[in-house]
Amino acid sequence: MGEVIDTIGRDLIKGDDTAQRLAPFINDDRIIKYLTQAIEKNYWLMRHLAKFNNDTALNAIVNKMNDQDQEVRRIVSITLASSVHPKAVDYLLQMRTDKFYAIRLDVIHFLGRTKTTVSTKILKEMINDENEQNRNEAKRYLTERNNK
């Protein structure tokens, strides 16, 4: 299996389409080193790092949190929201003040699914978001919790 992962990984770094289609099906930590390099050329591949509870995978995601490109940061927020790494949530919550409204909305949706005291508190803060859609979503989640 290691040889197959290495072959796909090397092709992934080269930008090979077949390797990019196969990468999501590899649930072995050995693919992480290739994914972390490949996201430099194709940030969409970052999503596949979410399935690993691995510090190297998380660090590769977090290293893109402050990217100038809002679409890269958006993939970061989506990836962190779906990550199995226990520290991913802390980094996602740091993105709740990002200048791109869609990233803040990703955080709101994550908080809406995470029904804890802390998530309720942060949702209450986010009803003051500058974006109307974000405010409305935060209010909707709070209303669903009967916390007006």
Short mmCIF file of C-alpha atoms in Angstrom, two decimals:
data_model
loop_
_atom_site.label_atom_id
_atom_site.label_comp_id
_atom_site.label_asym_id
_atom_site.label_seq_id
_atom_site.Cartn_x
_atom_site.Cartn_y
_atom_site.Cartn_z
CA MET A 1 0.00 0.00 0.00
CA GLY A 2 2.89 2.36 0.74
CA GLU A 3 4.13 2.23 -2.84
CA VAL A 4 0.67 3.06 -4.17
CA ILE A 5 0.37 6.02 -1.79
CA ASP A 6 3.83 7.26 -2.76
CA THR A 7 3.03 7.01 -6.48
CA ILE A 8 -0.28 8.82 -6.10
CA GLY A 9 1.35 11.35 -3.77
CA ARG A 10 4.14 12.20 -6.21
CA ASP A 11 1.57 12.58 -8.98
CA LEU A 12 -0.56 14.71 -6.69
CA ILE A 13 2.30 17.15 -6.20
CA LYS A 14 2.70 17.35 -9.98
CA GLY A 15 -0.97 18.31 -10.30
CA ASP A 16 -2.10 15.07 -11.93
CA ASP A 17 -5.90 14.96 -12.32
CA THR A 18 -6.18 11.25 -11.60
CA ALA A 19 -4.15 11.59 -8.41
CA GLN A 20 -6.38 14.48 -7.32
CA ARG A 21 -9.46 12.30 -7.84
CA LEU A 22 -7.91 9.38 -5.93
CA ALA A 23 -6.54 11.34 -2.96
CA PRO A 24 -9.90 11.65 -1.13
CA PHE A 25 -10.14 7.87 -0.94
CA ILE A 26 -6.81 7.46 0.82
CA ASN A 27 -7.32 7.39 4.57
CA ASP A 28 -3.72 6.66 5.43
CA ASP A 29 -1.54 9.26 7.20
CA ARG A 30 1.21 8.66 4.65
CA ILE A 31 -0.72 10.79 2.11
CA ILE A 32 -0.54 13.86 4.37
CA LYS A 33 3.01 14.82 3.38
CA TYR A 34 1.95 14.88 -0.26
CA LEU A 35 -1.28 16.77 0.37
CA THR A 36 0.54 19.44 2.35
CA GLN A 37 2.79 20.08 -0.64
CA ALA A 38 0.02 19.80 -3.23
CA ILE A 39 -2.15 22.46 -1.60
CA GLU A 40 0.46 25.03 -2.57
CA LYS A 41 -0.66 24.54 -6.19
CA ASN A 42 -4.28 23.54 -5.59
CA TYR A 43 -5.78 24.82 -2.35
CA TRP A 44 -8.98 22.83 -2.96
CA LEU A 45 -7.07 19.71 -1.94
CA MET A 46 -6.91 21.12 1.59
CA ARG A 47 -10.38 19.71 2.27
CA HIS A 48 -8.94 16.20 2.28
CA LEU A 49 -6.74 17.03 5.27
CA ALA A 50 -9.85 17.39 7.45
CA LYS A 51 -10.20 13.65 7.89
CA PHE A 52 -6.87 13.29 9.70
CA ASN A 53 -6.38 13.78 13.44
CA ASN A 54 -2.79 14.71 12.76
CA ASP A 55 -0.86 17.85 13.74
CA THR A 56 0.94 18.07 10.40
CA ALA A 57 -2.39 18.07 8.57
CA LEU A 58 -3.84 20.69 10.91
CA ASN A 59 -0.76 22.89 10.61
CA ALA A 60 -0.98 22.81 6.82
CA ILE A 61 -4.56 24.08 7.07
CA VAL A 62 -3.81 26.69 9.73
CA ASN A 63 -0.84 28.04 7.75
CA LYS A 64 -3.34 29.27 5.15
CA MET A 65 -5.63 31.06 7.65
CA ASN A 66 -4.21 34.50 6.86
CA ASP A 67 -3.82 34.06 3.12
CA GLN A 68 -4.51 37.19 1.08
CA ASP A 69 -6.94 35.28 -1.14
CA GLN A 70 -10.35 35.15 0.50
CA GLU A 71 -11.21 31.95 -1.39
CA VAL A 72 -8.21 30.20 0.16
CA ARG A 73 -9.31 31.40 3.60
CA ARG A 74 -12.82 30.17 2.80
CA ILE A 75 -11.51 26.68 2.11
CA VAL A 76 -9.64 26.93 5.40
CA SER A 77 -12.86 27.72 7.28
CA ILE A 78 -14.78 24.92 5.56
CA THR A 79 -11.94 22.48 6.22
CA LEU A 80 -11.60 23.45 9.87
CA ALA A 81 -15.36 23.13 10.37
CA SER A 82 -15.23 19.54 9.14
CA SER A 83 -11.88 18.58 10.66
CA VAL A 84 -11.65 15.69 13.11
CA HIS A 85 -8.65 17.28 14.83
CA PRO A 86 -9.68 18.43 18.32
CA LYS A 87 -7.82 21.75 17.99
CA ALA A 88 -9.48 22.68 14.68
CA VAL A 89 -12.45 24.30 16.43
CA ASP A 90 -10.20 26.79 18.25
CA TYR A 91 -8.72 27.92 14.95
CA LEU A 92 -12.12 28.10 13.27
CA LEU A 93 -13.40 30.34 16.06
CA GLN A 94 -10.47 32.69 15.45
CA MET A 95 -11.87 33.20 11.95
CA ARG A 96 -15.16 34.63 13.23
CA THR A 97 -13.80 38.15 12.68
CA ASP A 98 -12.47 37.54 9.15
CA LYS A 99 -13.20 40.40 6.74
CA PHE A 100 -14.92 38.02 4.26
CA TYR A 101 -18.56 37.60 5.28
CA ALA A 102 -18.77 34.02 3.94
CA ILE A 103 -16.07 32.86 6.33
CA ARG A 104 -17.91 34.38 9.25
CA LEU A 105 -21.04 32.63 7.97
CA ASP A 106 -19.17 29.29 7.97
CA VAL A 107 -18.37 29.91 11.64
CA ILE A 108 -22.02 30.75 12.36
CA HIS A 109 -23.19 27.53 10.70
CA PHE A 110 -20.65 25.52 12.68
CA LEU A 111 -21.80 27.17 15.91
CA GLY A 112 -25.41 26.50 14.96
CA ARG A 113 -24.68 22.77 14.73
CA THR A 114 -22.64 22.83 17.94
CA LYS A 115 -25.19 23.25 20.67
CA THR A 116 -23.06 24.21 23.65
CA THR A 117 -23.08 27.09 26.10
CA VAL A 118 -19.97 28.51 24.45
CA SER A 119 -21.44 28.30 20.95
CA THR A 120 -24.61 30.02 22.14
CA LYS A 121 -22.57 32.81 23.70
CA ILE A 122 -20.59 33.37 20.49
CA LEU A 123 -23.75 33.25 18.36
CA LYS A 124 -25.14 36.02 20.56
CA GLU A 125 -22.06 38.08 19.73
CA MET A 126 -22.45 37.33 16.04
CA ILE A 127 -25.99 38.74 15.82
CA ASN A 128 -24.13 42.05 15.55
CA ASP A 129 -22.24 41.02 12.41
CA GLU A 130 -22.00 43.74 9.75
CA ASN A 131 -23.55 41.40 7.17
CA GLU A 132 -27.34 41.08 7.30
CA GLN A 133 -27.39 37.44 6.18
CA ASN A 134 -24.92 36.55 8.92
CA ARG A 135 -26.96 38.39 11.54
CA ASN A 136 -30.12 36.62 10.40
CA GLU A 137 -28.49 33.19 10.49
CA ALA A 138 -27.12 33.77 13.99
CA LYS A 139 -30.59 34.91 15.12
CA ARG A 140 -32.20 31.87 13.49
CA TYR A 141 -29.91 29.46 15.33
CA LEU A 142 -30.52 31.25 18.61
CA THR A 143 -34.28 31.21 18.04
CA GLU A 144 -34.10 27.46 17.39
CA ARG A 145 -32.46 27.15 20.83
CA ASN A 146 -35.10 29.37 22.41
CA ASN A 147 -32.39 31.87 23.37
CA LYS A 148 -33.68 35.18 22.11
#
